[in-house]
Coordinates of N, CA, C and O in Angstrom, one line a residue:
M2 N -31.0 66.2 1.7 CA -29.5 66.4 1.4 C -29.3 66.7 -0.1 O -29.8 66.1 -0.9
S3 N -28.6 67.8 -0.3 CA -28.3 68.1 -1.7 C -27.0 67.4 -2.2 O -26.2 67.0 -1.4
V4 N -26.9 67.3 -3.5 CA -25.8 66.6 -4.1 C -24.6 67.6 -4.2 O -24.8 68.7 -4.7
R5 N -23.4 67.2 -3.9 CA -22.2 68.0 -4.0 C -21.4 67.5 -5.2 O -21.3 66.3 -5.4
F6 N -20.8 68.4 -6.0 CA -20.0 68.0 -7.1 C -18.7 68.6 -7.1 O -18.5 69.7 -6.7
T7 N -17.7 67.8 -7.5 CA -16.3 68.3 -7.6 C -16.2 68.9 -9.0 O -17.1 68.8 -9.8
R8 N -15.1 69.6 -9.3 CA -14.9 70.2 -10.6 C -15.0 69.1 -11.7 O -15.6 69.3 -12.7
T9 N -14.5 67.9 -11.4 CA -14.5 66.8 -12.4 C -15.9 66.4 -12.6 O -16.3 66.2 -13.8
D10 N -16.7 66.3 -11.6 CA -18.1 65.8 -11.7 C -19.0 66.8 -12.5 O -20.0 66.4 -13.1
R11 N -18.5 68.0 -12.6 CA -19.4 69.0 -13.3 C -19.4 68.9 -14.8 O -20.1 69.6 -15.5
H12 N -18.4 68.0 -15.3 CA -18.4 67.8 -16.8 C -19.7 67.1 -17.1 O -19.9 66.0 -16.5
D13 N -20.2 67.6 -17.9 CA -21.3 66.8 -17.9 C -20.9 65.5 -17.5 O -20.0 65.1 -17.4
V14 N -37.0 64.6 -19.7 CA -37.5 63.2 -19.5 C -39.0 63.4 -19.8 O -39.5 64.3 -19.2
R15 N -38.6 62.9 -20.6 CA -40.0 63.3 -20.9 C -41.0 62.7 -19.9 O -40.9 61.5 -19.6
A16 N -41.9 63.5 -19.4 CA -43.0 63.0 -18.5 C -44.2 63.8 -18.8 O -44.2 64.9 -19.1
A17 N -45.4 63.1 -18.7 CA -46.6 63.9 -18.8 C -47.6 63.2 -17.8 O -47.3 62.2 -17.2
C18 N -48.7 63.8 -17.6 CA -49.7 63.3 -16.6 C -50.5 62.2 -17.2 O -51.6 62.5 -17.7
Y19 N -50.0 61.0 -17.2 CA -50.8 59.9 -17.7 C -51.3 59.1 -16.5 O -50.8 59.1 -15.4
S20 N -52.3 58.2 -16.8 CA -52.8 57.3 -15.8 C -52.6 55.9 -16.3 O -52.5 55.7 -17.5
G21 N -52.6 55.0 -15.3 CA -52.5 53.6 -15.7 C -51.0 53.2 -15.8 O -50.1 53.9 -15.6
S22 N -50.8 51.9 -16.1 CA -49.5 51.3 -16.2 C -48.8 51.8 -17.4 O -49.4 51.8 -18.5
M23 N -47.5 52.2 -17.3 CA -46.7 52.7 -18.4 C -45.3 52.4 -18.2 O -44.7 52.6 -17.1
S24 N -44.6 51.9 -19.2 CA -43.2 51.6 -19.1 C -42.4 52.9 -19.3 O -43.0 53.9 -19.8
I25 N -41.1 52.9 -19.0 CA -40.3 54.1 -19.2 C -40.2 54.4 -20.6 O -40.1 55.6 -21.0
L26 N -40.3 53.4 -21.5 CA -40.2 53.7 -23.0 C -41.4 54.5 -23.5 O -41.3 55.5 -24.2
K27 N -42.6 54.0 -23.1 CA -43.8 54.7 -23.5 C -43.8 56.1 -22.8 O -44.3 57.0 -23.4
F28 N -43.3 56.1 -21.6 CA -43.3 57.4 -20.9 C -42.4 58.4 -21.6 O -42.7 59.6 -21.5
L29 N -41.4 57.9 -22.3 CA -40.5 58.8 -23.0 C -40.9 58.9 -24.5 O -40.2 59.4 -25.3
G30 N -42.1 58.4 -24.8 CA -42.6 58.6 -26.2 C -42.0 57.6 -27.2 O -42.1 57.8 -28.4
I31 N -41.5 56.5 -26.7 CA -40.9 55.5 -27.6 C -42.0 54.4 -27.8 O -42.5 53.8 -26.9
N32 N -42.3 54.1 -29.1 CA -43.3 53.0 -29.4 C -42.6 51.7 -29.5 O -41.8 51.4 -30.4
V33 N -42.8 50.9 -28.5 CA -42.1 49.6 -28.4 C -42.9 48.5 -29.1 O -42.5 47.4 -29.2
D34 N -44.1 48.8 -29.6 CA -45.0 47.8 -30.2 C -44.8 47.7 -31.7 O -45.4 46.8 -32.3
T35 N -44.1 48.7 -32.3 CA -43.9 48.7 -33.7 C -42.9 47.6 -34.1 O -41.7 47.6 -33.6
P36 N -43.2 46.6 -34.9 CA -42.3 45.6 -35.3 C -41.2 46.1 -36.2 O -41.4 47.1 -36.9
E37 N -40.0 45.5 -36.1 CA -38.9 45.9 -36.9 C -39.1 45.4 -38.3 O -39.5 44.2 -38.5
R38 N -38.9 46.2 -39.3 CA -39.1 45.8 -40.7 C -37.8 45.1 -41.2 O -37.9 44.2 -42.0
A39 N -36.7 45.6 -40.8 CA -35.4 45.0 -41.3 C -34.9 43.9 -40.4 O -35.3 43.8 -39.3
T40 N -34.1 43.1 -41.0 CA -33.4 42.0 -40.2 C -32.5 42.7 -39.2 O -31.7 43.5 -39.5
P41 N -32.7 42.4 -37.9 CA -31.9 43.0 -36.8 C -30.4 42.7 -36.9 O -30.1 41.5 -37.2
T42 N -29.6 43.7 -36.7 CA -28.2 43.4 -36.7 C -27.8 43.2 -35.2 O -28.6 43.2 -34.3
A43 N -26.5 42.9 -35.0 CA -26.0 42.6 -33.7 C -26.2 43.9 -32.8 O -26.5 43.8 -31.6
E44 N -26.0 45.0 -33.5 CA -26.1 46.3 -32.7 C -27.6 46.5 -32.3 O -27.8 46.9 -31.1
T45 N -28.5 46.3 -33.2 CA -29.9 46.5 -32.8 C -30.4 45.5 -31.8 O -31.3 45.7 -31.0
E46 N -29.8 44.3 -31.9 CA -30.2 43.3 -30.9 C -29.7 43.7 -29.5 O -30.4 43.5 -28.5
T47 N -28.5 44.3 -29.4 CA -28.0 44.8 -28.2 C -28.9 45.9 -27.6 O -29.3 45.9 -26.5
V48 N -29.3 46.8 -28.5 CA -30.2 47.9 -28.1 C -31.5 47.4 -27.6 O -32.1 47.8 -26.6
R49 N -32.0 46.4 -28.3 CA -33.3 45.8 -28.0 C -33.3 45.1 -26.6 O -34.2 45.2 -25.8
K50 N -32.1 44.5 -26.3 CA -32.0 43.9 -24.9 C -32.0 45.0 -23.8 O -32.5 44.8 -22.8
I51 N -31.3 46.1 -24.1 CA -31.3 47.2 -23.2 C -32.7 47.8 -23.0 O -33.1 48.0 -21.9
V52 N -33.4 47.9 -24.1 CA -34.8 48.4 -24.1 C -35.7 47.5 -23.2 O -36.5 48.0 -22.5
Q53 N -35.5 46.2 -23.4 CA -36.3 45.3 -22.6 C -36.0 45.5 -21.1 O -37.0 45.4 -20.3
K54 N -34.8 45.7 -20.8 CA -34.5 45.9 -19.3 C -35.2 47.2 -18.8 O -35.7 47.2 -17.7
L55 N -35.1 48.2 -19.6 CA -35.8 49.5 -19.2 C -37.3 49.3 -19.1 O -38.0 49.8 -18.2
D56 N -37.8 48.5 -20.0 CA -39.3 48.3 -20.0 C -39.8 47.5 -18.8 O -41.0 47.5 -18.5
Q57 N -38.8 46.8 -18.1 CA -39.2 46.0 -17.0 C -39.1 46.8 -15.6 O -39.5 46.2 -14.6
L58 N -38.7 48.0 -15.7 CA -38.6 48.8 -14.5 C -40.0 49.1 -13.9 O -41.0 49.2 -14.6
P59 N -40.2 49.1 -12.6 CA -41.5 49.5 -12.0 C -41.9 50.8 -12.4 O -41.1 51.7 -12.7
E60 N -43.2 51.0 -12.6 CA -43.8 52.2 -13.2 C -43.3 53.5 -12.4 O -42.9 54.5 -13.1
Q61 N -43.3 53.5 -11.1 CA -43.0 54.7 -10.3 C -41.5 55.0 -10.5 O -41.2 56.2 -10.7
Q62 N -40.6 54.0 -10.6 CA -39.2 54.2 -10.8 C -39.0 54.8 -12.2 O -38.2 55.7 -12.4
A63 N -39.7 54.2 -13.2 CA -39.6 54.7 -14.6 C -40.0 56.1 -14.7 O -39.4 56.9 -15.4
R64 N -41.1 56.5 -14.0 CA -41.6 57.9 -14.1 C -40.5 58.8 -13.5 O -40.2 59.9 -14.1
Y65 N -40.0 58.5 -12.4 CA -39.0 59.3 -11.7 C -37.7 59.5 -12.6 O -37.3 60.6 -12.8
I66 N -37.2 58.4 -13.1 CA -36.0 58.5 -13.9 C -36.2 59.3 -15.2 O -35.4 60.1 -15.6
A67 N -37.4 59.0 -15.8 CA -37.7 59.7 -17.1 C -37.8 61.2 -16.9 O -37.3 62.0 -17.6
A68 N -38.5 61.6 -15.8 CA -38.7 63.0 -15.5 C -37.4 63.7 -15.1 O -37.1 64.8 -15.6
F69 N -36.6 63.0 -14.3 CA -35.3 63.5 -13.9 C -34.4 63.8 -15.1 O -33.8 64.8 -15.2
A70 N -34.3 62.8 -16.0 CA -33.4 62.9 -17.2 C -33.9 64.0 -18.1 O -33.2 64.8 -18.7
F71 N -35.3 64.1 -18.2 CA -35.8 65.1 -19.1 C -35.5 66.5 -18.6 O -35.2 67.5 -19.3
L72 N -35.6 66.7 -17.3 CA -35.3 68.0 -16.7 C -33.9 68.4 -16.8 O -33.5 69.6 -17.0
L73 N -33.0 67.4 -16.7 CA -31.6 67.7 -16.9 C -31.4 68.2 -18.4 O -30.6 69.2 -18.6
S74 N -32.1 67.6 -19.3 CA -32.0 68.0 -20.7 C -32.6 69.4 -20.9 O -32.1 70.2 -21.7
R75 N -33.7 69.7 -20.2 CA -34.3 71.0 -20.3 C -33.3 72.1 -19.9 O -33.2 73.1 -20.6
A76 N -32.6 71.9 -18.8 CA -31.6 72.9 -18.3 C -30.4 73.0 -19.3 O -30.0 74.0 -19.7
A77 N -29.9 71.8 -19.7 CA -28.8 71.8 -20.6 C -29.1 72.5 -22.0 O -28.2 73.1 -22.6
R78 N -30.3 72.4 -22.4 CA -30.7 72.9 -23.7 C -31.2 74.3 -23.6 O -31.8 74.9 -24.6
A79 N -31.1 75.0 -22.5 CA -31.5 76.4 -22.3 C -30.9 77.3 -23.4 O -31.5 78.3 -23.8
D80 N -29.7 77.0 -23.8 CA -29.0 77.8 -24.8 C -29.2 77.2 -26.2 O -28.4 77.5 -27.1
L81 N -30.2 76.3 -26.3 CA -30.6 75.7 -27.6 C -29.6 74.6 -28.1 O -29.7 74.2 -29.3
Q82 N -28.7 74.2 -27.3 CA -27.8 73.1 -27.7 C -27.3 72.4 -26.5 O -27.2 72.9 -25.4
I83 N -27.0 71.1 -26.7 CA -26.5 70.3 -25.6 C -25.1 69.7 -26.0 O -25.0 69.0 -26.9
S84 N -24.1 70.1 -25.2 CA -22.7 69.8 -25.6 C -22.4 68.4 -25.2 O -23.1 67.7 -24.4
A85 N -21.3 67.9 -25.7 CA -20.8 66.5 -25.4 C -20.5 66.5 -23.9 O -20.8 65.4 -23.2
D86 N -19.9 67.5 -23.3 CA -19.6 67.6 -21.9 C -20.9 67.5 -21.1 O -21.0 66.8 -20.0
E87 N -21.9 68.2 -21.5 CA -23.2 68.2 -20.8 C -23.8 66.8 -20.8 O -24.4 66.3 -19.8
T88 N -23.8 66.2 -22.0 CA -24.3 64.9 -22.2 C -23.6 63.9 -21.3 O -24.2 63.1 -20.6
A89 N -22.3 63.9 -21.3 CA -21.5 63.0 -20.4 C -21.8 63.1 -19.0 O -22.0 62.1 -18.2
L90 N -22.0 64.4 -18.5 CA -22.3 64.6 -17.1 C -23.8 64.1 -16.8 O -24.0 63.5 -15.8
M91 N -24.7 64.4 -17.7 CA -26.1 63.9 -17.5 C -26.1 62.4 -17.4 O -26.8 61.8 -16.5
E92 N -25.3 61.7 -18.2 CA -25.3 60.2 -18.1 C -24.7 59.8 -16.8 O -25.3 58.9 -16.2
R93 N -23.7 60.5 -16.3 CA -23.1 60.1 -15.0 C -24.1 60.4 -13.9 O -24.2 59.6 -12.9
I94 N -24.8 61.5 -13.9 CA -25.7 61.9 -12.9 C -26.9 60.9 -12.9 O -27.3 60.5 -11.8
V95 N -27.4 60.5 -14.0 CA -28.5 59.6 -14.1 C -28.1 58.2 -13.5 O -28.9 57.6 -12.8
M96 N -26.9 57.8 -13.8 CA -26.4 56.6 -13.2 C -26.3 56.7 -11.7 O -26.8 55.8 -11.0
Q97 N -25.8 57.8 -11.2 CA -25.7 58.0 -9.7 C -27.0 58.1 -9.0 O -27.2 57.5 -8.0
Q98 N -27.9 58.8 -9.6 CA -29.2 59.1 -9.0 C -30.2 58.0 -9.1 O -31.1 57.8 -8.3
S99 N -30.1 57.2 -10.2 CA -31.1 56.1 -10.4 C -30.6 54.7 -10.1 O -31.4 53.8 -9.9
G100 N -29.3 54.6 -10.0 CA -28.7 53.3 -9.8 C -28.8 52.4 -11.0 O -28.5 51.2 -10.9
L101 N -29.1 53.0 -12.2 CA -29.1 52.2 -13.4 C -27.7 51.9 -13.9 O -26.8 52.7 -13.7
P102 N -27.4 50.7 -14.5 CA -26.1 50.5 -15.1 C -25.9 51.4 -16.3 O -26.8 52.0 -16.8
E103 N -24.6 51.5 -16.7 CA -24.2 52.5 -17.7 C -25.0 52.5 -19.0 O -25.5 53.5 -19.5
E104 N -25.2 51.2 -19.5 CA -25.9 51.1 -20.8 C -27.3 51.6 -20.7 O -27.9 52.2 -21.7
L105 N -28.0 51.4 -19.6 CA -29.4 51.9 -19.4 C -29.4 53.4 -19.3 O -30.3 54.1 -19.9
A106 N -28.5 53.9 -18.5 CA -28.4 55.4 -18.3 C -28.1 56.1 -19.6 O -28.7 57.2 -19.9
L107 N -27.3 55.6 -20.4 CA -27.0 56.2 -21.7 C -28.2 56.3 -22.6 O -28.5 57.3 -23.2
L108 N -29.0 55.2 -22.6 CA -30.2 55.2 -23.4 C -31.3 56.1 -22.9 O -31.9 56.9 -23.7
V109 N -31.4 56.2 -21.6 CA -32.4 57.1 -21.0 C -32.0 58.6 -21.3 O -32.9 59.3 -21.7
V110 N -30.8 58.9 -21.2 CA -30.3 60.3 -21.5 C -30.6 60.6 -23.0 O -31.0 61.7 -23.3
Q111 N -30.2 59.7 -23.8 CA -30.4 59.9 -25.3 C -31.9 60.1 -25.6 O -32.2 61.0 -26.4
M112 N -32.8 59.3 -25.0 CA -34.2 59.4 -25.3 C -34.7 60.8 -24.7 O -35.5 61.4 -25.4
A113 N -34.2 61.1 -23.5 CA -34.7 62.4 -22.9 C -34.3 63.6 -23.8 O -35.0 64.5 -24.0
K114 N -33.0 63.5 -24.3 CA -32.5 64.6 -25.1 C -33.4 64.8 -26.4 O -33.7 65.9 -26.8
T115 N -33.7 63.6 -27.0 CA -34.5 63.6 -28.2 C -35.9 64.2 -28.0 O -36.4 65.0 -28.7
Q116 N -36.5 63.7 -26.9 CA -37.8 64.2 -26.6 C -37.9 65.6 -26.2 O -38.8 66.4 -26.6
N117 N -36.8 66.1 -25.5 CA -36.8 67.5 -25.2 C -36.6 68.4 -26.4 O -37.2 69.5 -26.6
Q118 N -35.8 67.9 -27.4 CA -35.6 68.7 -28.6 C -36.9 68.7 -29.4 O -37.2 69.7 -30.0
L119 N -37.6 67.6 -29.5 CA -38.8 67.5 -30.3 C -40.0 68.2 -29.6 O -40.8 68.9 -30.3
F120 N -40.2 68.0 -28.3 CA -41.4 68.4 -27.7 C -41.2 69.3 -26.4 O -42.2 69.6 -25.7
G121 N -40.0 69.8 -26.2 CA -39.7 70.5 -25.0 C -40.6 71.7 -24.8 O -41.1 72.0 -23.7
S122 N -40.9 72.5 -25.9 CA -41.7 73.7 -25.7 C -43.1 73.4 -25.2 O -43.7 74.3 -24.5
T123 N -43.6 72.3 -25.5 CA -45.0 72.0 -25.1 C -45.0 71.1 -23.9 O -46.1 71.1 -23.2
E124 N -43.9 70.4 -23.5 CA -44.0 69.5 -22.4 C -43.2 69.9 -21.2 O -43.2 69.2 -20.1
N125 N -42.4 71.0 -21.3 CA -41.5 71.3 -20.1 C -42.3 71.4 -18.8 O -41.9 70.9 -17.8
Y126 N -43.4 72.2 -18.9 CA -44.2 72.4 -17.7 C -44.8 71.1 -17.2 O -44.8 70.8 -16.0
L127 N -45.3 70.3 -18.1 CA -46.0 69.0 -17.7 C -45.0 68.1 -17.0 O -45.3 67.4 -16.0
V128 N -43.8 68.0 -17.6 CA -42.7 67.2 -17.0 C -42.4 67.6 -15.6 O -42.3 66.8 -14.6
T129 N -42.2 69.0 -15.4 CA -41.8 69.5 -14.1 C -42.9 69.3 -13.1 O -42.7 69.0 -11.9
R130 N -44.1 69.5 -13.5 CA -45.3 69.2 -12.6 C -45.4 67.8 -12.2 O -45.6 67.5 -11.0
E131 N -45.0 66.9 -13.1 CA -45.0 65.5 -12.8 C -43.9 65.2 -11.7 O -44.2 64.5 -10.8
F132 N -42.7 65.7 -12.0 CA -41.6 65.5 -11.0 C -42.0 66.1 -9.7 O -41.7 65.5 -8.6
E133 N -42.6 67.3 -9.7 CA -43.0 67.9 -8.4 C -44.0 67.0 -7.6 O -43.9 67.0 -6.4
R134 N -44.8 66.3 -8.4 CA -45.8 65.5 -7.7 C -45.2 64.2 -7.1 O -45.6 63.8 -6.0
I135 N -44.2 63.6 -7.8 CA -43.7 62.3 -7.3 C -42.4 62.4 -6.5 O -42.1 61.4 -5.9
A136 N -41.7 63.5 -6.5 CA -40.4 63.6 -5.8 C -40.6 64.2 -4.4 O -41.5 65.0 -4.1
T137 N -39.7 63.7 -3.5 CA -39.6 64.3 -2.2 C -38.9 65.6 -2.3 O -38.2 66.0 -3.3
H138 N -39.0 66.4 -1.2 CA -38.3 67.7 -1.1 C -36.8 67.5 -1.3 O -36.1 68.2 -2.0
E139 N -36.3 66.4 -0.6 CA -34.8 66.1 -0.7 C -34.4 65.8 -2.2 O -33.4 66.2 -2.7
Q140 N -35.3 65.1 -2.9 CA -35.0 64.7 -4.3 C -35.0 66.0 -5.2 O -34.3 66.1 -6.1
K141 N -35.9 66.9 -4.9 CA -36.0 68.1 -5.6 C -34.8 69.0 -5.4 O -34.2 69.6 -6.4
L142 N -34.3 69.0 -4.2 CA -33.0 69.8 -3.9 C -31.8 69.1 -4.6 O -31.0 69.8 -5.2
A143 N -31.8 67.8 -4.7 CA -30.7 67.1 -5.3 C -30.8 67.4 -6.8 O -29.8 67.6 -7.5
L144 N -32.0 67.4 -7.4 CA -32.1 67.7 -8.8 C -31.6 69.1 -9.1 O -30.9 69.4 -10.1
L145 N -32.0 70.1 -8.2 CA -31.5 71.5 -8.4 C -30.0 71.6 -8.5 O -29.5 72.2 -9.4
D146 N -29.3 70.9 -7.6 CA -27.9 70.9 -7.7 C -27.4 70.2 -9.0 O -26.4 70.7 -9.6
C147 N -28.1 69.2 -9.4 CA -27.7 68.5 -10.7 C -27.9 69.4 -11.9 O -27.1 69.4 -12.8
L148 N -29.0 70.2 -11.9 CA -29.3 71.1 -13.0 C -28.1 72.1 -13.1 O -27.6 72.4 -14.2
F149 N -27.7 72.7 -12.0 CA -26.6 73.6 -12.0 C -25.3 73.0 -12.4 O -24.5 73.5 -13.2
A150 N -25.1 71.7 -12.0 CA -23.9 71.0 -12.4 C -23.8 70.8 -13.9 O -22.8 71.0 -14.5
V151 N -25.0 70.4 -14.5 CA -25.0 70.2 -15.9 C -24.7 71.5 -16.7 O -24.0 71.5 -17.6
T152 N -25.4 72.6 -16.3 CA -25.2 73.9 -17.0 C -23.8 74.4 -16.8 O -23.3 75.2 -17.6
A153 N -23.1 73.9 -15.7 CA -21.7 74.4 -15.5 C -20.7 73.4 -16.1 O -19.5 73.6 -15.9
A154 N -21.1 72.5 -16.9 CA -20.2 71.5 -17.5 C -19.1 72.1 -18.3 O -18.0 71.6 -18.4
D155 N -19.4 73.2 -19.0 CA -18.4 74.0 -19.8 C -17.8 75.1 -19.0 O -17.2 76.0 -19.5
E156 N -18.0 75.1 -17.7 CA -17.5 76.1 -16.7 C -18.0 77.5 -17.0 O -17.4 78.5 -16.7
N157 N -19.3 77.5 -17.6 CA -19.9 78.8 -17.8 C -21.4 78.7 -17.8 O -22.0 78.1 -18.8
I158 N -22.1 79.2 -16.8 CA -23.5 79.1 -16.7 C -24.1 80.4 -17.3 O -23.9 81.5 -16.7
T159 N -24.7 80.3 -18.5 CA -25.2 81.5 -19.1 C -26.4 82.0 -18.4 O -27.1 81.3 -17.6
S160 N -26.8 83.3 -18.7 CA -28.0 83.8 -18.1 C -29.2 83.0 -18.5 O -30.2 82.8 -17.7
E161 N -29.3 82.5 -19.8 CA -30.4 81.7 -20.2 C -30.5 80.4 -19.4 O -31.6 80.0 -19.0
E162 N -29.4 79.8 -19.1 CA -29.4 78.6 -18.4 C -29.8 78.8 -16.9 O -30.6 78.1 -16.3
D163 N -29.2 79.9 -16.3 CA -29.6 80.3 -15.0 C -31.1 80.5 -14.9 O -31.7 80.1 -13.9
N164 N -31.7 81.2 -15.8 CA -33.1 81.6 -15.8 C -33.9 80.3 -15.9 O -35.0 80.2 -15.3
V165 N -33.5 79.3 -16.7 CA -34.3 78.1 -16.9 C -34.2 77.3 -15.5 O -35.3 76.8 -15.1
V166 N -33.1 77.2 -14.9 CA -33.0 76.5 -13.6 C -33.8 77.2 -12.6 O -34.5 76.6 -11.8
K167 N -33.9 78.5 -12.6 CA -34.7 79.3 -11.7 C -36.2 79.0 -11.9 O -37.0 78.8 -11.0
Q168 N -36.6 78.9 -13.2 CA -37.9 78.6 -13.5 C -38.3 77.2 -13.1 O -39.4 77.0 -12.6
I169 N -37.4 76.2 -13.3 CA -37.7 74.9 -12.9 C -37.9 74.8 -11.3 O -38.8 74.2 -10.8
A170 N -37.0 75.5 -10.6 CA -37.1 75.5 -9.2 C -38.4 76.1 -8.7 O -39.0 75.5 -7.8
S171 N -38.9 77.1 -9.4 CA -40.2 77.7 -9.1 C -41.3 76.7 -9.4 O -42.2 76.6 -8.5
E172 N -41.2 76.0 -10.5 CA -42.3 75.1 -10.9 C -42.3 73.9 -9.9 O -43.3 73.2 -9.7
L173 N -41.1 73.6 -9.3 CA -41.0 72.5 -8.3 C -41.5 72.9 -6.9 O -41.4 72.1 -6.0
K174 N -41.9 74.2 -6.9 CA -42.3 74.8 -5.6 C -41.2 74.8 -4.5 O -41.5 74.7 -3.3
L175 N -40.0 75.0 -5.0 CA -38.9 75.2 -4.1 C -38.8 76.7 -3.8 O -39.2 77.5 -4.6
S176 N -38.3 77.0 -2.6 CA -38.2 78.4 -2.2 C -37.1 79.1 -2.9 O -36.2 78.5 -3.4
H177 N -37.2 80.4 -2.9 CA -36.1 81.2 -3.5 C -34.8 81.0 -2.8 O -33.8 81.0 -3.4
S178 N -34.9 80.8 -1.5 CA -33.7 80.6 -0.7 C -33.0 79.2 -1.1 O -31.8 79.1 -1.1
D179 N -33.9 78.2 -1.4 CA -33.4 76.9 -1.9 C -32.6 77.1 -3.2 O -31.5 76.6 -3.4
Y180 N -33.2 77.9 -4.1 CA -32.5 78.2 -5.4 C -31.2 79.0 -5.2 O -30.2 78.6 -5.8
I181 N -31.2 80.0 -4.3 CA -30.0 80.8 -4.1 C -28.9 79.9 -3.4 O -27.7 80.0 -3.8
A182 N -29.3 79.0 -2.5 CA -28.3 78.2 -1.8 C -27.6 77.3 -2.8 O -26.4 77.1 -2.8
S183 N -28.4 76.7 -3.7 CA -27.8 75.8 -4.8 C -27.0 76.6 -5.7 O -25.8 76.2 -6.1
R184 N -27.5 77.7 -6.2 CA -26.8 78.6 -7.1 C -25.5 79.1 -6.6 O -24.5 79.1 -7.3
S185 N -25.4 79.3 -5.3 CA -24.2 79.9 -4.7 C -23.0 78.8 -4.8 O -21.9 79.2 -4.8
R186 N -23.4 77.6 -4.8 CA -22.4 76.5 -4.9 C -21.7 76.5 -6.3 O -20.7 75.8 -6.4
F187 N -22.3 77.2 -7.2 CA -21.8 77.2 -8.6 C -21.5 78.6 -9.1 O -21.4 78.9 -10.3
R188 N -21.4 79.5 -8.1 CA -21.3 81.0 -8.4 C -20.0 81.3 -9.3 O -20.1 82.2 -10.1
E189 N -19.0 80.5 -9.2 CA -17.8 80.8 -9.9 C -18.0 80.6 -11.4 O -17.2 81.0 -12.3
Y190 N -19.1 79.9 -11.8 CA -19.3 79.6 -13.2 C -20.4 80.5 -13.8 O -20.7 80.4 -15.0
L191 N -21.0 81.4 -13.0 CA -22.1 82.2 -13.5 C -21.5 83.3 -14.4 O -20.7 84.1 -14.0
A192 N -22.0 83.3 -15.6 CA -21.5 84.3 -16.6 C -21.8 85.7 -16.1 O -20.9 86.6 -16.3
V193 N -22.9 86.0 -15.5 CA -23.2 87.4 -15.1 C -22.3 87.9 -14.0 O -21.9 89.0 -14.0
L194 N -21.7 87.0 -13.2 CA -20.7 87.4 -12.2 C -19.4 87.5 -12.8 O -18.6 88.4 -12.4
K195 N -19.1 86.7 -13.8 CA -17.8 86.8 -14.5 C -17.7 88.2 -15.2 O -16.7 88.8 -15.2
Q196 N -18.9 88.6 -15.8 CA -18.9 89.8 -16.5 C -18.7 91.0 -15.6 O -18.0 91.9 -15.9
G197 N -19.3 90.9 -14.4 CA -19.1 91.9 -13.4 C -17.7 92.0 -13.0 O -17.2 93.2 -12.8
R198 N -17.0 90.9 -12.8 CA -15.5 91.0 -12.4 C -14.7 91.6 -13.5 O -13.8 92.3 -13.3
R199 N -15.1 91.3 -14.8 CA -14.3 91.9 -15.9 C -14.5 93.4 -16.0 O -13.7 94.2 -16.4
D200 N -15.7 93.9 -15.6 CA -16.0 95.3 -15.7 C -15.4 96.1 -14.6 O -15.4 97.3 -14.7
Q201 N -14.9 95.4 -13.6 CA -14.4 96.2 -12.4 C -13.0 96.7 -12.7 O -12.3 96.2 -13.5

């Protein structure tokens, strides 16, 4: 079953092939073993408590959530920037798809965005390959709809964004018809079609 989004919903992971037990934080490249040098403030204590909750997730769930969030960031950053609308939608999608409470979803999305910005060029394929390995066909189709929803957060899916989503679909071994079916649900936001209408 694919995910359907209303116009409101459209406002707006790192993963690699590791073996052994790994928390979502290490999976996202966060070193949780480094001690804090400064005296923790109330804010850092709050963050630490959230981090501890994430660190307690089962490994398979952590892998799925991390990869899912990273791929959302990959699509959102196709035009080299992630807007506030795209970020807000990614947070809402991660909450819906993972069942995480808001504070955990916010942290996962922020970590995924940071990792994508720093290492996206070298890890995009590894992340997608990992998601392809652990996700069901239904989960891949749901992700595809979520990718289009994020890129449509500003009501304009650029050619760069469309191409990245197409590439992800291919790397997930989804069929071209799967890609077209999902894309058609967001056709009103496709920049290439908007340009065609203006040229008529």
